[in-house]
Coordinates of C-alpha atoms and ligand atoms in Angstrom, one line a residue:
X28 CA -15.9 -9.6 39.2
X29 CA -14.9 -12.8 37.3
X30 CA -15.9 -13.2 33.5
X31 CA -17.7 -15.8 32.5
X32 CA -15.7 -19.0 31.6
X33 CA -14.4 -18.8 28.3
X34 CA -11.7 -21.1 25.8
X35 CA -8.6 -19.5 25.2
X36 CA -6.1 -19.7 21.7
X37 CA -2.9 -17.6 21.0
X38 CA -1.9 -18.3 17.9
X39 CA 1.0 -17.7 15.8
X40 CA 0.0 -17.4 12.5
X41 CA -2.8 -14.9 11.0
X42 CA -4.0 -18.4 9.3
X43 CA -4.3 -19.7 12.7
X44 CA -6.6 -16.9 13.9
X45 CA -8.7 -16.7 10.7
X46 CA -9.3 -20.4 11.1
X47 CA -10.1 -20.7 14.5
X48 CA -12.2 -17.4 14.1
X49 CA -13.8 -19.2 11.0
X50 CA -14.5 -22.3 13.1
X51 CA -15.7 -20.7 16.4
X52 CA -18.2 -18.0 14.2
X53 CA -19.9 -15.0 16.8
X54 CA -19.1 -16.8 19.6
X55 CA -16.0 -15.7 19.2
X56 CA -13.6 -12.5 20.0
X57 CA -10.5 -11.2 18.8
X58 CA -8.2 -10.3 21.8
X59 CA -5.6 -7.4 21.2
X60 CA -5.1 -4.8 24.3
X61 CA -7.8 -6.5 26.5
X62 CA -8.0 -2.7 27.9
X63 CA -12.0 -2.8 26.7
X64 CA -12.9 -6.8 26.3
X65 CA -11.9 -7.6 29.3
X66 CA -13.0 -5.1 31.8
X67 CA -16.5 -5.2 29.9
X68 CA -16.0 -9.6 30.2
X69 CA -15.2 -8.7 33.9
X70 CA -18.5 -6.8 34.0
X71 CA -20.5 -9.5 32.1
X72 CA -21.3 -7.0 29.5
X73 CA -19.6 -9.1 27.0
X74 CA -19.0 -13.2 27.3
X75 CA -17.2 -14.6 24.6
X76 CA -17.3 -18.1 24.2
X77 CA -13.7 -18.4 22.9
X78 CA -11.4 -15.6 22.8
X79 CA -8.4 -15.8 20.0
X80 CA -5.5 -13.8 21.2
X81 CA -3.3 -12.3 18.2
X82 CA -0.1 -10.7 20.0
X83 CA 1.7 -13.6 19.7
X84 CA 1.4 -13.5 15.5
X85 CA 4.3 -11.5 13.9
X86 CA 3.9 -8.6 11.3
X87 CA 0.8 -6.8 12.7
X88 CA 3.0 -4.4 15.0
X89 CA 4.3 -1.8 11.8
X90 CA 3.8 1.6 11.2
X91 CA 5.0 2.4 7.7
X92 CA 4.2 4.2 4.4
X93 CA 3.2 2.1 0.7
X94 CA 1.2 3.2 -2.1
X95 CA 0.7 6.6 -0.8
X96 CA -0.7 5.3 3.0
X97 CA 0.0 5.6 6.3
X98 CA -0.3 1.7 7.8
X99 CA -0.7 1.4 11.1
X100 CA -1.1 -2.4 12.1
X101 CA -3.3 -4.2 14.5
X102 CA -0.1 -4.7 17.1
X103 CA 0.5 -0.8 17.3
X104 CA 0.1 0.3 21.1
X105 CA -1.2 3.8 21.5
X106 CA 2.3 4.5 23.0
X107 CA 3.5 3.5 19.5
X108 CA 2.1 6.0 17.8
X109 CA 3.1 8.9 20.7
X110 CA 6.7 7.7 20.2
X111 CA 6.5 7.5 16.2
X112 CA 8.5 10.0 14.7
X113 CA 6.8 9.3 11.0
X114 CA 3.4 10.0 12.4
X115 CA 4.4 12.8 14.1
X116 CA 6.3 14.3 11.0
X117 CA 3.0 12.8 8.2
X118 CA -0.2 13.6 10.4
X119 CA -1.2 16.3 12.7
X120 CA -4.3 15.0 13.7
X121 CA -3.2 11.6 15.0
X122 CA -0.1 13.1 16.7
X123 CA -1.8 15.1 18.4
X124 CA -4.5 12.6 19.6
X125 CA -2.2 10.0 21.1
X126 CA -1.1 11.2 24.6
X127 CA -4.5 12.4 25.3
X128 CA -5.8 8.5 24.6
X129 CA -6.6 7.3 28.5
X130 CA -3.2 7.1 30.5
X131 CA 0.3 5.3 30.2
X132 CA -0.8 2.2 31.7
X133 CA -3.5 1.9 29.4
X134 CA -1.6 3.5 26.1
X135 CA 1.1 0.6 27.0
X136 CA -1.2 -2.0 26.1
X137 CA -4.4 -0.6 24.4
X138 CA -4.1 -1.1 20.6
X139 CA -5.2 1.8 17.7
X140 CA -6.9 -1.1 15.6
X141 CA -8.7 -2.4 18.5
X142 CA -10.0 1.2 19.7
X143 CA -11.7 1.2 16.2
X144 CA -12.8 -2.3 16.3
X145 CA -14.5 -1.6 19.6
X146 CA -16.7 1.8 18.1
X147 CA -17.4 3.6 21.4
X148 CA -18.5 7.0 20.9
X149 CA -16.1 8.2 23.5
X150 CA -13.3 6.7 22.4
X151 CA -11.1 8.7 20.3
X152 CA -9.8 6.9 17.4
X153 CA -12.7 7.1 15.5
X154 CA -13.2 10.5 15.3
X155 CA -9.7 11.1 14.0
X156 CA -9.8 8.4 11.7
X157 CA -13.3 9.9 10.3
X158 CA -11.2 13.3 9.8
X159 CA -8.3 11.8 8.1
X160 CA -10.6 9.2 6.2
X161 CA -9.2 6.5 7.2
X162 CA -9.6 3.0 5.6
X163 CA -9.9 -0.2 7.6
X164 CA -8.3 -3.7 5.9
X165 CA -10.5 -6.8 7.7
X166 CA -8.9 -10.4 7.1
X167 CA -11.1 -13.8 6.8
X168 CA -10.4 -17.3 5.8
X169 CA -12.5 -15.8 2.9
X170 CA -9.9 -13.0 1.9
X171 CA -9.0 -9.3 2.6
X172 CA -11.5 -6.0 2.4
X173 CA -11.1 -2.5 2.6
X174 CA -13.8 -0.8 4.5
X175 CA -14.2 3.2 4.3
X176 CA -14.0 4.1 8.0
X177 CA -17.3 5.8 7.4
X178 CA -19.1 2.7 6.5
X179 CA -16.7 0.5 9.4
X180 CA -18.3 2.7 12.5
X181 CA -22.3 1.3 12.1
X182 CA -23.6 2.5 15.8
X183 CA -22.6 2.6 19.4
X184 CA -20.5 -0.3 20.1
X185 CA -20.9 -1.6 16.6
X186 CA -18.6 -2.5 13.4
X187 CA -19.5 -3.6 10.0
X188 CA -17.3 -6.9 10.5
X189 CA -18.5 -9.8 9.6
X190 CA -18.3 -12.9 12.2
X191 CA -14.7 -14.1 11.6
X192 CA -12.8 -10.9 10.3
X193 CA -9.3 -9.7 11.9
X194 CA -8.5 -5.7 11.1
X195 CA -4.9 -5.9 10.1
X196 CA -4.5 -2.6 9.8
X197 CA -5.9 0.7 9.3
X198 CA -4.5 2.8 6.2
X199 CA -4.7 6.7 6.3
X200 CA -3.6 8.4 3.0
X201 CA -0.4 10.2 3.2
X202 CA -1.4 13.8 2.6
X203 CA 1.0 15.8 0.5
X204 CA 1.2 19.4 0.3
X205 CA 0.1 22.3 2.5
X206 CA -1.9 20.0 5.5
X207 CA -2.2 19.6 9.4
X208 CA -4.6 18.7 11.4
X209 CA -5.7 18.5 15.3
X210 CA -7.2 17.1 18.3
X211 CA -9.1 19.0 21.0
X212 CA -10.3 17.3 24.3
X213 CA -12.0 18.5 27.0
X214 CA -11.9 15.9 29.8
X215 CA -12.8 16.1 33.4
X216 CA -9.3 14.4 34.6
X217 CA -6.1 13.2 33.0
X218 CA -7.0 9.6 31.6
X219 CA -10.3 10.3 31.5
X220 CA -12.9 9.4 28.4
X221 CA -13.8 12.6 26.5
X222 CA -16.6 15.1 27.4
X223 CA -15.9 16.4 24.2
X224 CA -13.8 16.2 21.9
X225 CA -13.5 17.4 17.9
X226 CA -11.0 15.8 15.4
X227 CA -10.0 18.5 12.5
X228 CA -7.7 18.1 9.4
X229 CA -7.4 20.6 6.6
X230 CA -5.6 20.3 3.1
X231 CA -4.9 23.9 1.5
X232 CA -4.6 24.1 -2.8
X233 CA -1.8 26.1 -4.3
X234 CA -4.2 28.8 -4.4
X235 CA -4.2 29.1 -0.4
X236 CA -7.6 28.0 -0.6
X237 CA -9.5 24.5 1.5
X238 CA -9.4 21.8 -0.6
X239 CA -9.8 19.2 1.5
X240 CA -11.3 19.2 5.3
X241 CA -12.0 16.5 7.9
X242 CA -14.1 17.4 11.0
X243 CA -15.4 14.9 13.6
X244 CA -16.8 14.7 16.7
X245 CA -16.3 12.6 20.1
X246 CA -18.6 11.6 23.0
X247 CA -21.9 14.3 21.5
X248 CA -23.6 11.2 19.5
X249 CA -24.6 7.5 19.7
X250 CA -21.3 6.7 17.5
X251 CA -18.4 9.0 16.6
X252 CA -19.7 11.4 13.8
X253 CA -18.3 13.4 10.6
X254 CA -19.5 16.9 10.5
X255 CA -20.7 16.7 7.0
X256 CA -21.9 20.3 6.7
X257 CA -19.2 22.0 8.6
X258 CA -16.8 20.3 6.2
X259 CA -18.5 21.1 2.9
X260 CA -18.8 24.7 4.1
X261 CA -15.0 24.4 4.2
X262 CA -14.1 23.1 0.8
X263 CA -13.4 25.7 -1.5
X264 CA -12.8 28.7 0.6
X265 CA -10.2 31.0 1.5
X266 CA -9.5 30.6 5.6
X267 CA -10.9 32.9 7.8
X268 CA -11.9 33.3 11.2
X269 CA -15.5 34.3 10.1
X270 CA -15.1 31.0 8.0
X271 CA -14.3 28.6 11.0
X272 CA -16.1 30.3 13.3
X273 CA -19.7 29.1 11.1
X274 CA -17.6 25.8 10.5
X275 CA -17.8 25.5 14.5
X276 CA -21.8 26.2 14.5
X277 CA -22.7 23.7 11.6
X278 CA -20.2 20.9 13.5
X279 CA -22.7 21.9 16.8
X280 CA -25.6 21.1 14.3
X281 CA -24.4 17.7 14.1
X282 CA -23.9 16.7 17.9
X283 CA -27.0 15.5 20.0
X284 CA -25.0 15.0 23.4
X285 CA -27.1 14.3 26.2
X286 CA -27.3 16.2 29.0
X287 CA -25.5 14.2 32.3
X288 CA -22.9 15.1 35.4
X289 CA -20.0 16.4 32.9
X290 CA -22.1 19.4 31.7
X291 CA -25.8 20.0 29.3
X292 CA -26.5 19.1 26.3
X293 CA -26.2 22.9 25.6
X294 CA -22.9 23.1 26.8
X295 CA -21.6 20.4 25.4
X296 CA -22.7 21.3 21.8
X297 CA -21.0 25.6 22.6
X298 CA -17.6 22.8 23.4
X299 CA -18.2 21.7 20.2
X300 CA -18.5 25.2 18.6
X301 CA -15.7 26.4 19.7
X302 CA -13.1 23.0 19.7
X303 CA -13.7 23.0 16.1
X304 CA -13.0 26.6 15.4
X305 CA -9.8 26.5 17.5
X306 CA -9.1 23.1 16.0
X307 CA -9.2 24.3 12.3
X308 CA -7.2 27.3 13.5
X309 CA -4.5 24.8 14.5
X310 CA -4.6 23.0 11.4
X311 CA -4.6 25.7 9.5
X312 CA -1.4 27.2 11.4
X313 CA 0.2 23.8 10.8
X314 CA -0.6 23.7 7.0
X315 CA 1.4 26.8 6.7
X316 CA 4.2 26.5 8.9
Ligands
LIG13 C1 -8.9 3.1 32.5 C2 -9.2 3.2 31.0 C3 -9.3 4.4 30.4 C4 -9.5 4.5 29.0 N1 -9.5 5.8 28.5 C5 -9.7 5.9 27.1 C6 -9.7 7.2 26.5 O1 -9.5 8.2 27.1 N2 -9.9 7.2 25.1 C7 -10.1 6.1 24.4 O2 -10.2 6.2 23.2 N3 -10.0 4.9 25.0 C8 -9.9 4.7 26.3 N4 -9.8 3.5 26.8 C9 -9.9 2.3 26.0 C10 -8.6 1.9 25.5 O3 -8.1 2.8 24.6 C11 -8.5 0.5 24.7 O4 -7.2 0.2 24.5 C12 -9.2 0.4 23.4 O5 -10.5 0.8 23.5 C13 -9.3 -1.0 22.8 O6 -8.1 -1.4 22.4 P1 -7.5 -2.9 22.8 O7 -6.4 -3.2 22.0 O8 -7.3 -2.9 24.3 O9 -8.8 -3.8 22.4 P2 -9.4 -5.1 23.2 O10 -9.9 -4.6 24.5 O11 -8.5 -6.2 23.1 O12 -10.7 -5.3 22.2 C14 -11.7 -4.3 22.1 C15 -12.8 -4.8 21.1 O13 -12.2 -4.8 19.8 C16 -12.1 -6.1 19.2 N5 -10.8 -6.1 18.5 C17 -9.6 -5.7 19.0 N6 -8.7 -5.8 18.1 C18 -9.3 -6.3 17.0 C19 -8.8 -6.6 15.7 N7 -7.5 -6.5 15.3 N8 -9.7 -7.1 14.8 C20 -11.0 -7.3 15.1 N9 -11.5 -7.0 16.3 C21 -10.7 -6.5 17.2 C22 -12.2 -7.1 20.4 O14 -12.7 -8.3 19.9 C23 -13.2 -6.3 21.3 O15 -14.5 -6.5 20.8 C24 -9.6 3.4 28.2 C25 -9.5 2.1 28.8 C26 -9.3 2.0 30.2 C27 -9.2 0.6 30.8

């Protein structure tokens, strides 16, 4: 299948983009992997009038540390962050995500910042940047904004940018102390979208005890989803495995999958139960190693 005809910019300059962005208003798409606009242009499910490619604008490819975040710029390729020793050595859960993000080909081109952007429930991103609490920095002609990742992902397939925004980044803050975190997925083949899949991250207190705790779920709701009871049953307790075994049935609470060809509803929500238990038990083994 063709797309639909559509006018075509590269820019150099972030000005550029924001400009032409500015200009062109919803009709309008950022272009960064093309590994989702373009198959869903292909299938007509999206038609752009004007699509403003930014990999030819410099400074949006870094992954670095300032002021006490991780940055990880619009530019960074999944297979960035597999091959990044700083996020491998900084955050467990987004290590641990990466080489389970579709396939090489994919990874080669497909960007973090535009996995966000793009807010499908079975994409993985989100749930892990839910568990870390992620911020997302969106660029107009108008001026920057930070945007909680929990107010960013609105619904499936929907942001809270506003017509003529760029994400330049996404900023995680740099956990100190005891932490880890995880990513468990249960897919049908290697490369596939999630059936399932639960994002954990725990922070542990000088007193051995939770003091922080991220827990999210893939592919089980409309939009990626925090486990808000599950985490605050977390907070403030000593670990246990009677602890994250009722962390894994309040995260089950939370998912309404439906029931289709890669298992029931049932099923899927028992995945959830028990990736979230083994999850925290990773974390957990990570915040003490
Ligand atoms: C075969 C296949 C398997 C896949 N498997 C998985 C998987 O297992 N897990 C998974 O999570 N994903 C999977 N994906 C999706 C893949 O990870 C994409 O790379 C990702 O969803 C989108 O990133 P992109 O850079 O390619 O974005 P694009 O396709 O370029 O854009 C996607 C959307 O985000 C917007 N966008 C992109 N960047 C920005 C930006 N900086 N600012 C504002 N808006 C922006 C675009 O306008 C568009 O609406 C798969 C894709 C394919 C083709």
């Amino acid at each position: 299948m063709y797309p639909a005809a559509f006018a075509y910019s590269a820019p150099e300059t972030l000005d550029e983009a924001l400009a032409t962005l500015s200009q062109e208003g919803e009709s309008a798409r950022v272009l960064a992997g093309g590994q989702s606009l373009i198959p869903m242009m292909k299938l007509r499910l999206a038609s752009p009038a004007h699509l403003v490619d930014i990999n030819n604008i410099s400074g949006l490819d870094h992954i670095n540390s300032a002021n006490g975040y991780l940055r990880i710029g619009a530019l960074v390729r999944h297979n960035d962050i597999v091959n990044s020793a700083d996020i491998a050595a900084h955050n467990g859960a987004i290590a641990s995500a990466a080489p389970w993000v579709a396939d090489p080909l994919v990874r080669n081109r497909g960007t973090l910042c535009g996995s966000v952007a793009h807010c499908d429930p079975e994409g993985d991103w989100n749930s892990v940047m839910l568990a870390v609490r992620a911020e997302v920095v969106a660029q107009s002609a108008a001026g920057e904004r930070v945007i909680p990742i929990d107010d960013f992902v609105v619904d499936f397939f929907t942001n809270s940018l506003e017509p003529g925004e760029i994400v330049t980044e996404v900023r995680i803050p740099k956990y100190t102390g005891k932490g880890g975190g995880a990513y468990l997925k249960l897919e049908r083949k290697i490369g596939d979208y999630a059936t399932v899949a639960v994002a954990t991250q725990l922070q542990l207190g000088d007193d051995g005890k939770i003091s922080e705790a991220g827990v999210a779920l893939t592919a089980v709701n409309n939009k990626n989803t925090r486990a808000t009871a599950a985490e605050q049953a977390l907070v403030g307790q000593e670990p246990s495995d009677e602890l994250f075994k009722e962390a894994g049935a309040l995260a089950a609470r939370a998912a309404e999958p439906e029931s289709n060809v890669r298992g029931t509803a049932e099923w899927k929500r028992n995945v959830v139960s028990v990736y979230t238990r083994r999850g925290l038990e990773a974390s957990l083994a990570q915040a003490r190693a």
